[in-house]
Coordinates of C-alpha atoms in Angstrom, one line a residue:
S258 CA 17.7 103.1 94.3
I259 CA 15.0 103.6 97.0
R260 CA 13.5 100.2 96.2
R261 CA 16.9 98.5 96.8
Q262 CA 17.4 100.4 100.0
R263 CA 14.0 99.2 101.3
Q264 CA 14.8 95.6 100.4
M265 CA 18.2 95.8 102.2
C266 CA 17.2 97.5 105.4
I267 CA 16.4 95.9 108.8
R268 CA 13.7 97.9 110.6
D269 CA 13.3 98.6 114.4
S270 CA 10.3 96.3 114.4
H271 CA 12.7 93.4 113.6
L272 CA 14.6 93.9 116.9
Y273 CA 12.5 91.3 118.7
R274 CA 12.5 88.6 116.0
Y275 CA 14.2 85.3 116.4
P276 CA 17.0 84.4 114.0
H277 CA 14.8 81.8 112.2
E278 CA 12.3 84.6 111.4
F279 CA 14.7 86.4 109.1
S280 CA 15.4 85.4 105.5
G281 CA 18.9 84.2 104.5
G282 CA 19.7 87.6 103.0
Q283 CA 18.5 89.5 106.1
R284 CA 20.7 87.2 108.3
Q285 CA 23.7 87.9 106.0
R286 CA 23.1 91.7 106.2
I287 CA 22.8 91.5 110.0
C288 CA 26.1 89.5 110.2
L289 CA 27.8 92.2 108.0
S290 CA 26.4 95.0 110.1
R291 CA 27.7 93.3 113.3
A292 CA 31.1 92.7 111.7
I293 CA 31.6 96.3 110.5
S294 CA 30.1 97.9 113.6
L295 CA 33.6 97.5 115.2
K296 CA 35.2 99.4 112.3
P297 CA 37.6 96.6 111.3
E298 CA 40.2 96.9 108.6
F299 CA 39.9 93.2 107.8
V300 CA 36.8 91.0 107.6
V301 CA 36.8 87.2 107.1
C302 CA 33.8 86.0 104.9
D303 CA 33.5 82.3 105.0
E304 CA 31.0 81.1 102.3
A305 CA 29.1 84.3 102.9
L306 CA 26.9 83.8 99.8
S307 CA 26.6 80.0 99.6
A308 CA 23.0 79.5 100.9
L309 CA 21.4 82.5 99.0
D310 CA 19.6 82.7 95.7
V311 CA 21.2 84.5 92.9
T312 CA 19.3 87.7 93.3
I313 CA 20.1 88.0 97.0
Q314 CA 23.7 87.0 96.3
A315 CA 24.0 89.9 93.9
Q316 CA 22.6 92.3 96.5
I317 CA 25.0 91.1 99.2
L318 CA 27.9 91.2 96.8
D319 CA 27.0 94.8 95.9
L320 CA 26.8 95.6 99.6
L321 CA 30.2 94.0 100.3
I322 CA 31.8 96.1 97.5
E323 CA 30.0 99.2 98.7
L324 CA 31.3 98.7 102.3
Q325 CA 34.8 97.8 101.0
N326 CA 35.0 101.1 99.1
K327 CA 33.3 103.2 101.9
Y328 CA 35.4 101.8 104.8
N329 CA 38.5 100.8 103.0
L330 CA 38.0 97.2 104.1
S331 CA 40.1 94.2 103.1
Y332 CA 38.3 90.8 102.9
L333 CA 39.5 87.3 103.1
F334 CA 36.7 85.7 101.1
I335 CA 36.5 81.9 101.4
T336 CA 34.3 80.4 98.7
H337 CA 33.9 77.8 96.0
D338 CA 32.1 80.3 93.7
L339 CA 34.7 81.6 91.2
G340 CA 32.1 84.0 89.8
V341 CA 32.1 85.8 93.2
V342 CA 35.8 85.7 93.3
S343 CA 36.1 87.4 89.9
K344 CA 33.9 90.3 91.1
L345 CA 35.3 90.9 94.6
S346 CA 39.0 89.8 94.7
D347 CA 42.3 91.4 93.5
Q348 CA 44.3 88.3 94.5
I349 CA 43.4 84.6 94.7
A350 CA 44.8 81.7 96.6
V351 CA 43.4 78.3 95.3
M352 CA 43.6 75.5 97.9
Y353 CA 43.3 71.8 97.7
A354 CA 43.4 69.4 100.7
G355 CA 44.4 72.2 103.0
Q356 CA 47.3 73.5 101.0
V357 CA 47.7 76.5 98.7
V358 CA 48.3 75.2 95.2
E359 CA 48.3 78.5 93.2
T360 CA 48.2 82.2 94.0
G361 CA 48.2 85.3 91.9
G362 CA 46.2 88.2 90.6
T363 CA 42.5 87.4 90.0
D364 CA 42.5 88.0 86.2
L365 CA 45.7 86.0 85.7
I366 CA 44.6 83.0 87.7
L367 CA 41.1 82.9 86.2
K368 CA 42.2 83.5 82.6
K369 CA 45.5 81.6 82.6
P370 CA 45.5 79.0 85.4
K371 CA 48.6 76.8 85.6
H372 CA 47.8 74.2 88.4
P373 CA 45.7 71.3 87.1
Y374 CA 43.3 71.7 90.1
T375 CA 42.7 75.4 89.3
K376 CA 42.2 74.4 85.6
A377 CA 39.7 71.7 86.6
L378 CA 37.8 74.1 88.9
L379 CA 37.4 76.6 86.1
Q380 CA 36.3 74.0 83.6
C381 CA 33.5 73.1 86.1
T382 CA 32.3 76.8 86.3
P383 CA 29.3 77.6 84.1
V384 CA 29.6 80.5 81.8
L385 CA 26.2 82.0 81.1
G386 CA 25.4 82.4 77.4
S387 CA 28.5 80.5 76.3
G388 CA 26.7 77.3 75.2
E389 CA 29.4 75.3 76.8
N390 CA 28.6 72.1 78.6
I391 CA 29.3 72.0 82.3
C392 CA 31.7 69.3 83.3
G393 CA 30.5 66.5 85.5
G394 CA 33.1 67.3 88.2
I395 CA 36.6 66.3 88.9
P396 CA 37.2 62.5 88.7
G397 CA 37.9 60.7 92.0
L398 CA 37.4 61.8 95.6
P399 CA 39.3 64.3 97.6
P400 CA 41.5 62.8 100.3
Q401 CA 40.3 62.4 103.8
P402 CA 41.8 64.9 106.2
G403 CA 44.8 63.3 108.0
L404 CA 45.0 60.6 105.3
L405 CA 46.7 62.5 102.5
P406 CA 48.4 60.4 99.8
E407 CA 52.1 60.4 99.5
G408 CA 53.4 63.1 97.2
C409 CA 51.1 65.7 95.7
S410 CA 47.6 65.5 97.3
F411 CA 45.9 66.1 93.9
S412 CA 47.9 63.5 91.9
P413 CA 45.4 60.7 92.3
R414 CA 42.8 62.9 90.5
C415 CA 45.1 64.8 88.2
S416 CA 44.9 64.2 84.4
E417 CA 48.4 65.6 84.0
S418 CA 50.2 63.7 86.8
L419 CA 53.9 62.9 86.4
D420 CA 55.7 59.9 88.0
V421 CA 57.3 62.2 90.6
C422 CA 53.8 63.5 91.7
S423 CA 52.9 60.4 93.5
K424 CA 56.3 60.1 95.3
Q425 CA 57.2 63.6 96.3
E426 CA 55.3 66.6 97.5
P427 CA 55.9 69.7 95.4
N428 CA 57.0 73.0 97.0
L429 CA 55.1 76.2 96.4
V430 CA 57.4 77.9 93.9
Q431 CA 57.4 81.6 93.0
Y432 CA 57.2 82.4 89.3
P433 CA 56.7 85.7 87.7
E434 CA 53.2 87.0 88.7
R435 CA 52.2 83.8 90.5
N436 CA 53.1 81.0 93.0
C437 CA 52.3 77.4 92.1
R438 CA 52.8 74.0 93.7
C439 CA 53.2 71.7 90.7
F440 CA 56.0 69.6 89.3
L441 CA 54.5 70.0 85.8
L442 CA 55.1 73.7 85.9
E443 CA 58.6 73.2 87.3
S444 CA 59.5 70.8 84.4
V445 CA 58.3 73.4 81.9
N446 CA 60.2 76.2 83.5
A447 CA 63.4 74.2 84.2

């Protein structure tokens, strides 16, 4: 709509403004404009929506999808917001302590997660109108970089941890439709 286009545009009069004089949404749109001005095929978006209110997030997300379709862009979208992931991604890679713990199609991972960390993340994601309580978080603290525990990095916080988890690091194993790094899944499929 015309109103949306007016809200989204950066005018010539903005050319001499300092960065702090722009709103968060304007700064994000400027960054996107700069990124696509070189006509890339691939754009890395690292927490591109994290500091924006929900209305502006929706506008930027719509813009990202519009640009993706118009210019046939591929995004590597790094985020903690699984709601954004569900709207923008075809494939997901869930990471914990610097390692990929689960990969697969977006719908599959969000509807049928297998790794305990992926499950815990999804349980902490609010679903509007569901009446469900939001969890208080995942128990324990993530490991310090460079001080990873022996075995699986998530095992000290995992409610489904097996004895082997604290002794041996699991491999990223390929299963039908997904990859997963978890002994629990290996024992079920053995």
